Amino acid sequence: MRILIAEDDAETAGFVERGLTELGHVVSRVGAGEDALHVGTTETFDLVVLDRMLPGLDGVEILKRWRAAGVTTPVLMLTALGGIADRVSGLDAGADDYLVKPFAFAELAARLAALGRRPPISDVVTRIEVGDVTLDVLKREVRRGGHEVHLQPREFALLEVLMRHAGKVVTRTMFLEQVWGFHFDPQTNIVESHLSRLRSKLNRGFDHDPIETLRGIGYRMRPHD
């Protein structure tokens, strides 16, 4: 696979580059935020290892701009900030996984391998319609009744999960795993707060909420009866 490493610490970057190269990957390296933003939007990679604390633009801002530009490459974010709030903000910006420094190379390699096994976007349905709501994965665009709805990355991801499971119940645990990559409950209202913002934007100007709350169970999206 072709992998981009965006890391300003030369020792860490060199360590990761050597390890990935030994595994047979083709590796490119950048050490500044602006360079990472440029290379990530102008070249094609299979995976990105992105340091959160890059000089210039930080990793979170770079990731937000990549996702806004339609870059869907899986991103593993590296950081020395290990708090739940830090992890949530990184994942919320569009990261696919999060690894706290110091880390073992074996774990980094395993996480990248797992990201690399995800089906490419061409293998999945990229345009979904449920009632009057349309979601285009490639364009990162949502429309309701023909009108564009502007969503943040995690709001978009929540809606995508709901629409891919249209008519079926999506639990809080499913959201945490599929949208944030959590395999544990962080004991926050992160799902509920993001769903509230999603509904506010999706339902503006409409009298029907297509997202149904099933108290104590989860949520379900269905077209207007």
Coordinates of N, CA and C in Angstrom, one line a residue:
M1 N 0.8 -1.2 0.0 CA 0.0 0.0 0.0 C 0.9 1.2 0.0
R2 N 0.3 2.3 -0.5 CA 1.0 3.6 -0.5 C 0.5 4.4 0.7
I3 N 1.5 4.7 1.6 CA 1.1 5.3 2.9 C 1.8 6.7 3.0
L4 N 1.1 7.7 3.5 CA 1.7 9.0 3.8 C 1.9 9.1 5.3
I5 N 3.1 9.5 5.7 CA 3.3 9.8 7.1 C 3.5 11.3 7.3
A6 N 2.7 11.9 8.1 CA 2.8 13.4 8.3 C 3.1 13.5 9.8
E7 N 4.4 13.7 10.1 CA 5.0 13.7 11.4 C 6.2 14.6 11.5
D8 N 6.2 15.5 12.4 CA 7.3 16.5 12.4 C 8.5 16.0 13.3
D9 N 8.3 15.0 14.1 CA 9.4 14.4 14.9 C 10.2 13.4 14.0
A10 N 11.4 13.8 13.6 CA 12.2 13.0 12.7 C 12.4 11.6 13.2
E11 N 12.7 11.4 14.5 CA 13.0 10.1 15.0 C 11.7 9.2 14.9
T12 N 10.6 9.7 15.3 CA 9.3 8.9 15.2 C 9.0 8.6 13.7
A13 N 9.1 9.6 12.9 CA 8.8 9.4 11.5 C 9.7 8.4 10.8
G14 N 11.0 8.5 11.1 CA 11.9 7.5 10.6 C 11.7 6.1 11.0
F15 N 11.3 6.0 12.3 CA 11.0 4.7 12.9 C 9.8 4.0 12.2
V16 N 8.8 4.8 12.0 CA 7.6 4.3 11.4 C 7.8 4.0 9.9
E17 N 8.6 4.9 9.2 CA 8.8 4.7 7.8 C 9.6 3.4 7.6
R18 N 10.7 3.2 8.4 CA 11.5 2.0 8.3 C 10.6 0.7 8.5
G19 N 9.8 0.8 9.5 CA 9.0 -0.4 9.8 C 8.0 -0.7 8.7
L20 N 7.3 0.3 8.2 CA 6.4 0.1 7.1 C 7.0 -0.3 5.8
T21 N 8.2 0.3 5.5 CA 8.9 -0.1 4.3 C 9.3 -1.6 4.4
E22 N 9.8 -2.0 5.6 CA 10.1 -3.4 5.7 C 9.0 -4.4 5.5
L23 N 7.8 -3.8 5.7 CA 6.6 -4.6 5.5 C 6.1 -4.6 4.1
G24 N 6.8 -3.9 3.2 CA 6.5 -3.8 1.8 C 5.7 -2.7 1.3
H25 N 5.5 -1.7 2.2 CA 4.7 -0.5 1.8 C 5.6 0.5 1.1
V26 N 4.9 1.4 0.3 CA 5.6 2.5 -0.3 C 5.2 3.7 0.6
V27 N 6.2 4.4 1.2 CA 6.0 5.4 2.2 C 6.5 6.8 1.7
S28 N 5.7 7.8 1.9 CA 6.1 9.2 1.7 C 6.0 9.9 3.0
R29 N 6.9 10.9 3.2 CA 6.9 11.6 4.5 C 6.9 13.1 4.3
V30 N 6.1 13.8 5.2 CA 6.1 15.2 5.3 C 6.2 15.6 6.7
G31 N 6.7 16.8 7.0 CA 6.9 17.2 8.4 C 6.2 18.5 8.9
A32 N 5.5 19.1 8.0 CA 4.8 20.3 8.3 C 3.3 20.3 7.8
G33 N 2.5 21.0 8.5 CA 1.1 21.0 8.3 C 0.7 21.4 6.9
E34 N 1.2 22.5 6.4 CA 0.9 22.9 5.0 C 1.3 21.9 4.0
D35 N 2.4 21.2 4.2 CA 2.9 20.2 3.2 C 1.9 19.0 3.3
A36 N 1.5 18.6 4.5 CA 0.6 17.5 4.6 C -0.7 17.8 3.9
L37 N -1.3 19.0 4.1 CA -2.5 19.4 3.5 C -2.4 19.3 2.0
H38 N -1.3 19.9 1.4 CA -1.1 19.9 0.0 C -1.0 18.5 -0.6
V39 N -0.1 17.7 0.0 CA 0.2 16.3 -0.6 C -1.0 15.5 -0.4
G40 N -1.7 15.6 0.7 CA -2.9 14.8 0.9 C -4.1 15.1 0.0
T41 N -4.1 16.3 -0.6 CA -5.2 16.6 -1.5 C -4.8 16.5 -3.0
T42 N -3.5 16.4 -3.2 CA -3.1 16.4 -4.6 C -2.5 15.0 -5.1
E43 N -2.2 14.1 -4.1 CA -1.7 12.8 -4.4 C -2.6 11.8 -3.8
T44 N -2.5 10.5 -4.3 CA -3.4 9.5 -3.9 C -2.6 8.5 -3.0
F45 N -3.2 8.2 -1.8 CA -2.7 7.3 -0.9 C -3.7 6.3 -0.4
D46 N -3.2 5.1 0.0 CA -4.2 4.1 0.6 C -4.5 4.4 2.0
L47 N -3.5 4.9 2.7 CA -3.6 5.2 4.2 C -2.8 6.4 4.5
V48 N -3.2 7.1 5.6 CA -2.4 8.2 6.1 C -2.2 8.0 7.6
V49 N -0.9 8.3 8.0 CA -0.6 8.3 9.5 C -0.3 9.8 9.7
L50 N -1.2 10.4 10.5 CA -1.2 11.9 10.7 C -1.0 12.3 12.2
D51 N 0.1 13.0 12.4 CA 0.4 13.5 13.7 C -0.6 14.7 14.0
R52 N -1.1 14.7 15.2 CA -2.0 15.8 15.6 C -1.3 17.1 15.8
M53 N -0.1 17.1 16.3 CA 0.6 18.4 16.7 C 1.6 18.8 15.6
L54 N 1.2 19.0 14.4 CA 2.2 19.4 13.3 C 2.4 20.9 13.4
P55 N 3.6 21.4 13.0 CA 3.8 22.8 13.0 C 3.0 23.4 11.8
G56 N 2.5 24.7 12.0 CA 1.7 25.3 11.0 C 0.2 24.8 11.3
L57 N -0.4 24.2 10.3 CA -1.7 23.6 10.5 C -1.6 22.4 11.3
D58 N -2.5 22.2 12.4 CA -2.4 21.0 13.1 C -3.2 19.9 12.5
G59 N -3.0 18.7 13.0 CA -3.7 17.5 12.3 C -5.2 17.6 12.2
V60 N -5.8 18.1 13.3 CA -7.3 18.2 13.3 C -7.7 19.1 12.2
E61 N -7.1 20.3 12.0 CA -7.5 21.2 11.0 C -7.2 20.6 9.6
I62 N -6.1 20.0 9.4 CA -5.8 19.3 8.1 C -6.8 18.3 7.8
L63 N -7.2 17.5 8.8 CA -8.2 16.5 8.5 C -9.5 17.0 8.1
K64 N -10.0 18.1 8.8 CA -11.2 18.7 8.5 C -11.2 19.2 7.0
R65 N -10.1 19.8 6.6 CA -10.0 20.3 5.3 C -10.0 19.2 4.2
W66 N -9.3 18.1 4.6 CA -9.3 17.0 3.7 C -10.7 16.5 3.5
R67 N -11.4 16.2 4.6 CA -12.7 15.7 4.5 C -13.7 16.6 3.7
A68 N -13.5 17.9 4.0 CA -14.4 18.9 3.3 C -14.1 18.9 1.8
A69 N -12.8 18.6 1.4 CA -12.4 18.5 0.0 C -12.8 17.2 -0.7
G70 N -13.4 16.3 0.1 CA -13.8 15.0 -0.4 C -12.7 13.9 -0.4
V71 N -11.6 14.1 0.4 CA -10.6 13.1 0.5 C -11.1 12.1 1.5
T72 N -11.3 10.8 1.1 CA -11.9 9.8 1.9 C -10.8 8.8 2.4
T73 N -9.5 9.0 2.1 CA -8.5 8.1 2.5 C -8.5 7.8 4.0
P74 N -8.5 6.6 4.4 CA -8.5 6.3 5.9 C -7.3 6.9 6.6
V75 N -7.5 7.5 7.7 CA -6.5 8.3 8.5 C -6.4 7.7 9.9
L76 N -5.1 7.4 10.3 CA -4.8 7.0 11.6 C -4.1 8.2 12.2
M77 N -4.7 8.8 13.3 CA -4.1 10.0 13.9 C -3.2 9.6 15.1
L78 N -2.0 10.1 15.1 CA -1.1 9.9 16.2 C -1.1 11.2 17.1
T79 N -1.0 11.0 18.4 CA -1.0 12.1 19.3 C -0.4 11.8 20.7
A80 N 0.1 12.8 21.4 CA 0.5 12.6 22.7 C -0.6 12.9 23.7
L81 N -1.7 13.4 23.1 CA -2.9 13.8 23.9 C -3.8 12.6 24.0
G82 N -3.9 12.0 25.2 CA -4.7 10.7 25.3 C -6.0 10.8 26.0
G83 N -6.5 12.0 26.4 CA -7.7 12.1 27.0 C -8.9 11.8 26.1
I84 N -10.0 11.4 26.7 CA -11.2 11.1 25.9 C -11.6 12.3 25.0
A85 N -11.6 13.5 25.6 CA -12.0 14.6 24.8 C -11.1 14.8 23.6
D86 N -9.8 14.6 23.8 CA -8.8 14.7 22.7 C -9.1 13.7 21.6
R87 N -9.4 12.4 22.0 CA -9.7 11.4 21.0 C -11.0 11.7 20.3
V88 N -12.0 12.2 21.0 CA -13.2 12.5 20.4 C -13.1 13.6 19.4
S89 N -12.3 14.6 19.7 CA -12.2 15.7 18.8 C -11.4 15.3 17.5
G90 N -10.5 14.4 17.6 CA -9.8 13.9 16.5 C -10.7 13.0 15.6
L91 N -11.4 12.1 16.2 CA -12.4 11.3 15.5 C -13.5 12.1 14.9
D92 N -13.9 13.1 15.6 CA -15.0 14.0 15.1 C -14.5 14.8 13.9
A93 N -13.2 15.0 13.8 CA -12.7 15.8 12.6 C -12.7 14.9 11.3
G94 N -12.8 13.5 11.6 CA -12.8 12.6 10.4 C -11.8 11.5 10.5
A95 N -11.1 11.4 11.6 CA -10.1 10.3 11.7 C -10.8 9.0 11.8
D96 N -10.1 7.9 11.3 CA -10.7 6.6 11.3 C -10.2 5.8 12.5
D97 N -9.1 6.2 13.0 CA -8.5 5.5 14.2 C -7.6 6.5 14.9
Y98 N -7.2 6.2 16.1 CA -6.5 7.1 17.0 C -5.5 6.3 17.8
L99 N -4.2 6.7 17.8 CA -3.2 6.0 18.5 C -2.4 7.0 19.4
V100 N -2.3 6.7 20.7 CA -1.6 7.6 21.6 C -0.1 7.3 21.7
K101 N 0.7 8.3 21.6 CA 2.2 8.1 21.8 C 2.4 7.9 23.4
P102 N 3.5 7.2 23.7 CA 4.3 6.3 22.9 C 3.5 5.0 22.5
F103 N 3.8 4.5 21.4 CA 3.1 3.3 20.9 C 4.1 2.2 20.4
A104 N 3.6 1.0 20.3 CA 4.4 -0.1 19.8 C 4.1 -0.2 18.3
F105 N 5.2 -0.4 17.5 CA 5.0 -0.4 16.1 C 4.1 -1.6 15.7
A106 N 4.1 -2.7 16.4 CA 3.3 -3.8 16.1 C 1.8 -3.4 16.1
E107 N 1.4 -2.6 17.1 CA 0.0 -2.1 17.2 C -0.3 -1.2 16.1
L108 N 0.6 -0.2 15.8 CA 0.4 0.7 14.6 C 0.2 -0.1 13.3
A109 N 1.1 -1.1 13.1 CA 1.0 -1.9 11.9 C -0.4 -2.7 11.8
A110 N -0.8 -3.2 13.0 CA -2.0 -4.0 13.0 C -3.2 -3.0 12.7
R111 N -3.2 -1.8 13.3 CA -4.3 -0.9 13.1 C -4.4 -0.5 11.6
L112 N -3.2 -0.2 11.0 CA -3.2 0.2 9.6 C -3.7 -1.0 8.7
A113 N -3.3 -2.2 9.1 CA -3.7 -3.4 8.3 C -5.2 -3.5 8.4
A114 N -5.8 -3.2 9.6 CA -7.3 -3.3 9.7 C -8.0 -2.2 8.9
L115 N -7.4 -1.0 8.9 CA -8.0 0.1 8.0 C -7.8 -0.3 6.5
G116 N -6.7 -0.9 6.2 CA -6.5 -1.3 4.8 C -7.4 -2.4 4.3
R117 N -8.0 -3.2 5.3 CA -8.9 -4.2 4.9 C -10.3 -3.7 4.7
R118 N -10.6 -2.5 5.0 CA -12.0 -2.0 4.8 C -12.3 -1.9 3.3
P119 N -13.5 -2.3 2.9 CA -13.8 -2.3 1.5 C -13.6 -0.9 0.9
P120 N -13.0 -0.8 -0.3 CA -12.9 0.6 -0.9 C -14.2 1.1 -1.2
I121 N -14.3 2.4 -1.3 CA -15.6 3.1 -1.4 C -16.3 2.7 -2.7
S122 N -15.5 2.3 -3.7 CA -16.1 1.8 -5.0 C -16.9 0.6 -4.8
D123 N -16.7 -0.2 -3.7 CA -17.4 -1.5 -3.5 C -18.7 -1.3 -2.7
V124 N -19.0 -0.1 -2.3 CA -20.2 0.1 -1.5 C -21.1 1.1 -2.2
V125 N -22.4 1.0 -1.8 CA -23.3 2.0 -2.4 C -22.9 3.4 -2.0
T126 N -22.8 4.3 -2.9 CA -22.3 5.7 -2.6 C -23.4 6.7 -2.7
R127 N -24.6 6.3 -3.1 CA -25.8 7.3 -3.2 C -27.0 6.6 -2.6
I128 N -27.5 7.1 -1.5 CA -28.5 6.5 -0.7 C -29.7 7.4 -0.6
E129 N -30.9 6.9 -0.8 CA -32.2 7.7 -0.7 C -33.1 7.0 0.3
V130 N -33.6 7.8 1.2 CA -34.6 7.3 2.1 C -35.7 8.4 2.2
G131 N -36.8 8.2 1.6 CA -37.9 9.2 1.5 C -37.4 10.4 0.7
D132 N -37.4 11.6 1.3 CA -37.0 12.8 0.6 C -35.6 13.2 0.9
V133 N -34.8 12.3 1.6 CA -33.5 12.6 2.0 C -32.5 11.8 1.1
T134 N -31.5 12.4 0.5 CA -30.5 11.8 -0.4 C -29.2 12.1 0.2
L135 N -28.3 11.1 0.3 CA -27.0 11.2 0.8 C -26.0 10.7 -0.3
D136 N -25.0 11.5 -0.7 CA -24.0 11.1 -1.7 C -22.7 11.1 -1.0
V137 N -22.2 9.8 -0.8 CA -20.9 9.6 -0.1 C -19.7 10.3 -0.8
L138 N -19.7 10.1 -2.1 CA -18.5 10.7 -2.9 C -18.5 12.2 -2.9
K139 N -19.6 12.8 -3.0 CA -19.7 14.3 -3.0 C -19.7 14.8 -1.6
R140 N -19.9 14.0 -0.6 CA -20.1 14.4 0.8 C -21.3 15.4 0.9
E141 N -22.4 15.0 0.2 CA -23.5 16.0 0.1 C -24.8 15.3 0.6
V142 N -25.6 16.1 1.3 CA -26.9 15.6 1.7 C -27.9 16.6 1.2
R143 N -29.0 16.1 0.7 CA -30.1 16.9 0.3 C -31.5 16.4 0.9
R144 N -32.3 17.3 1.2 CA -33.7 16.9 1.6 C -34.7 17.8 0.8
G145 N -35.6 17.1 0.2 CA -36.5 17.8 -0.7 C -35.9 18.6 -1.7
G146 N -34.7 18.2 -2.2 CA -33.9 19.0 -3.2 C -33.1 20.1 -2.6
H147 N -33.2 20.4 -1.3 CA -32.4 21.4 -0.7 C -31.1 20.9 0.0
E148 N -30.0 21.5 -0.2 CA -28.8 21.0 0.4 C -28.8 21.2 1.9
V149 N -28.3 20.2 2.6 CA -28.2 20.3 4.1 C -26.7 20.2 4.4
H150 N -26.2 21.2 5.1 CA -24.8 21.3 5.4 C -24.5 20.6 6.7
L151 N -23.7 19.5 6.7 CA -23.5 18.8 7.9 C -22.0 18.7 8.2
Q152 N -21.6 18.6 9.5 CA -20.3 18.4 9.9 C -19.9 16.9 9.7
P153 N -18.6 16.6 9.6 CA -18.3 15.2 9.3 C -19.0 14.1 10.1
R154 N -19.0 14.3 11.5 CA -19.7 13.3 12.3 C -21.2 13.2 12.1
E155 N -21.8 14.4 11.9 CA -23.2 14.4 11.6 C -23.5 13.6 10.3
F156 N -22.6 13.9 9.3 CA -22.8 13.1 8.0 C -22.7 11.6 8.3
A157 N -21.7 11.2 9.1 CA -21.4 9.8 9.3 C -22.6 9.2 10.1
L158 N -23.2 9.9 11.0 CA -24.4 9.4 11.8 C -25.5 9.2 10.8
L159 N -25.8 10.1 9.9 CA -26.8 10.0 9.0 C -26.6 8.9 8.0
E160 N -25.3 8.7 7.6 CA -25.0 7.6 6.7 C -25.3 6.2 7.3
V161 N -25.0 6.1 8.6 CA -25.3 4.8 9.3 C -26.8 4.6 9.4
L162 N -27.5 5.6 9.7 CA -29.0 5.5 9.8 C -29.6 5.1 8.4
M163 N -29.1 5.8 7.4 CA -29.7 5.5 6.0 C -29.3 4.2 5.5
R164 N -28.1 3.7 5.8 CA -27.7 2.4 5.4 C -28.5 1.3 6.1
H165 N -29.0 1.6 7.3 CA -29.8 0.7 8.1 C -31.3 1.1 8.1
A166 N -31.7 1.8 7.0 CA -33.1 2.4 7.0 C -34.1 1.3 7.3
G167 N -35.0 1.7 8.2 CA -36.1 0.8 8.7 C -35.7 -0.1 9.8
K168 N -34.3 -0.1 10.1 CA -33.8 -1.0 11.2 C -33.3 -0.1 12.4
V169 N -33.3 -0.7 13.5 CA -32.9 0.0 14.7 C -31.3 0.1 14.7
V170 N -30.8 1.3 15.0 CA -29.4 1.5 15.2 C -29.2 1.9 16.7
T171 N -28.4 1.1 17.4 CA -28.2 1.3 18.8 C -27.1 2.3 19.0
R172 N -27.1 2.8 20.3 CA -26.0 3.8 20.6 C -24.6 3.1 20.5
T173 N -24.5 1.8 20.8 CA -23.3 1.1 20.7 C -22.8 1.0 19.3
M174 N -23.8 0.8 18.4 CA -23.5 0.8 16.9 C -22.9 2.1 16.4
F175 N -23.5 3.2 16.9 CA -23.0 4.5 16.5 C -21.6 4.7 17.0
L176 N -21.4 4.4 18.3 CA -20.0 4.5 18.9 C -19.0 3.8 18.1
E177 N -19.3 2.5 17.7 CA -18.3 1.7 17.0 C -18.2 2.2 15.5
Q178 N -19.3 2.5 14.8 CA -19.2 2.8 13.4 C -18.8 4.2 13.1
V179 N -19.1 5.1 14.0 CA -18.9 6.6 13.7 C -17.6 7.0 14.4
W180 N -17.4 6.6 15.7 CA -16.3 7.1 16.5 C -15.2 6.0 16.6
G181 N -15.5 4.8 16.3 CA -14.5 3.7 16.4 C -14.3 3.3 17.9
F182 N -15.2 3.7 18.8 CA -15.1 3.2 20.2 C -15.6 1.8 20.3
H183 N -14.9 1.0 21.0 CA -15.4 -0.3 21.4 C -15.6 -0.4 22.9
F184 N -15.9 0.8 23.4 CA -16.3 1.0 24.8 C -17.2 2.2 24.9
D185 N -17.9 2.3 26.0 CA -18.8 3.5 26.2 C -18.0 4.5 26.9
P186 N -17.8 5.7 26.3 CA -17.0 6.8 27.0 C -17.8 7.5 28.1
Q187 N -19.0 7.1 28.3 CA -19.9 7.7 29.3 C -20.1 9.2 29.1
T188 N -20.3 9.6 27.9 CA -20.6 10.9 27.5 C -21.9 10.9 26.7
N189 N -22.5 12.1 26.5 CA -23.7 12.2 25.6 C -23.3 12.5 24.2
I190 N -22.1 12.1 23.7 CA -21.6 12.4 22.4 C -22.6 12.0 21.3
V191 N -23.2 10.8 21.4 CA -24.1 10.4 20.4 C -25.3 11.3 20.4
E192 N -25.9 11.5 21.5 CA -27.2 12.3 21.6 C -27.0 13.7 21.2
S193 N -25.8 14.3 21.5 CA -25.6 15.7 21.2 C -25.4 15.9 19.7
H194 N -24.7 14.9 19.1 CA -24.5 15.0 17.6 C -25.8 14.7 16.9
L195 N -26.6 13.8 17.4 CA -27.9 13.5 16.7 C -28.8 14.7 16.8
S196 N -28.8 15.3 18.0 CA -29.6 16.5 18.1 C -29.3 17.6 17.1
R197 N -28.0 17.8 16.9 CA -27.6 18.8 15.9 C -27.9 18.3 14.4
L198 N -27.8 17.0 14.2 CA -28.1 16.5 12.9 C -29.6 16.7 12.6
R199 N -30.5 16.4 13.6 CA -31.9 16.5 13.4 C -32.3 18.0 13.2
S200 N -31.7 18.9 13.9 CA -32.0 20.3 13.8 C -31.7 20.8 12.4
K201 N -30.6 20.3 11.8 CA -30.3 20.8 10.4 C -31.1 20.0 9.4
L202 N -31.3 18.8 9.6 CA -32.1 18.0 8.6 C -33.6 18.4 8.6
N203 N -34.1 18.8 9.7 CA -35.6 19.0 9.8 C -35.9 20.5 9.6
R204 N -34.9 21.3 9.4 CA -35.2 22.8 9.3 C -36.1 23.0 8.1
G205 N -37.3 23.6 8.3 CA -38.2 23.8 7.2 C -39.2 22.7 6.9
F206 N -39.1 21.6 7.7 CA -39.9 20.4 7.4 C -40.7 20.1 8.7
D207 N -41.8 19.5 8.6 CA -42.6 19.2 9.8 C -42.6 17.7 10.2
H208 N -41.8 17.0 9.4 CA -41.6 15.5 9.7 C -40.2 15.2 10.0
D209 N -39.9 14.5 11.1 CA -38.6 14.1 11.5 C -38.5 12.6 11.0
P210 N -37.6 12.3 10.0 CA -37.4 10.9 9.6 C -36.7 10.0 10.5
I211 N -36.1 10.6 11.6 CA -35.3 9.9 12.5 C -36.2 9.6 13.8
E212 N -36.5 8.4 14.0 CA -37.4 8.0 15.1 C -36.6 7.6 16.3
T213 N -36.9 8.1 17.5 CA -36.3 7.7 18.7 C -37.1 6.5 19.4
L214 N -36.4 5.4 19.6 CA -37.0 4.3 20.3 C -36.3 4.2 21.7
R215 N -37.0 4.8 22.7 CA -36.4 5.0 24.0 C -35.9 3.7 24.6
G216 N -34.6 3.8 25.0 CA -34.0 2.7 25.7 C -33.5 1.6 24.7
I217 N -33.8 1.9 23.4 CA -33.4 0.9 22.4 C -32.4 1.5 21.4
G218 N -32.8 2.6 20.7 CA -31.9 3.2 19.8 C -32.7 4.2 18.8
Y219 N -32.3 4.2 17.6 CA -32.9 5.1 16.6 C -33.1 4.4 15.3
R220 N -34.1 4.9 14.5 CA -34.4 4.3 13.3 C -34.8 5.4 12.3
M221 N -34.4 5.2 11.1 CA -34.7 6.2 10.0 C -35.7 5.5 9.0
R222 N -36.7 6.2 8.8 CA -37.7 5.7 7.8 C -38.4 6.8 7.1
P223 N -38.8 6.6 5.8 CA -39.5 7.6 5.0 C -40.8 8.0 5.7
H224 N -41.3 9.2 5.3 CA -42.6 9.7 5.8 C -43.7 8.8 5.2
D225 N -44.6 8.4 6.2 CA -45.7 7.5 5.8 C -46.7 8.2 4.9

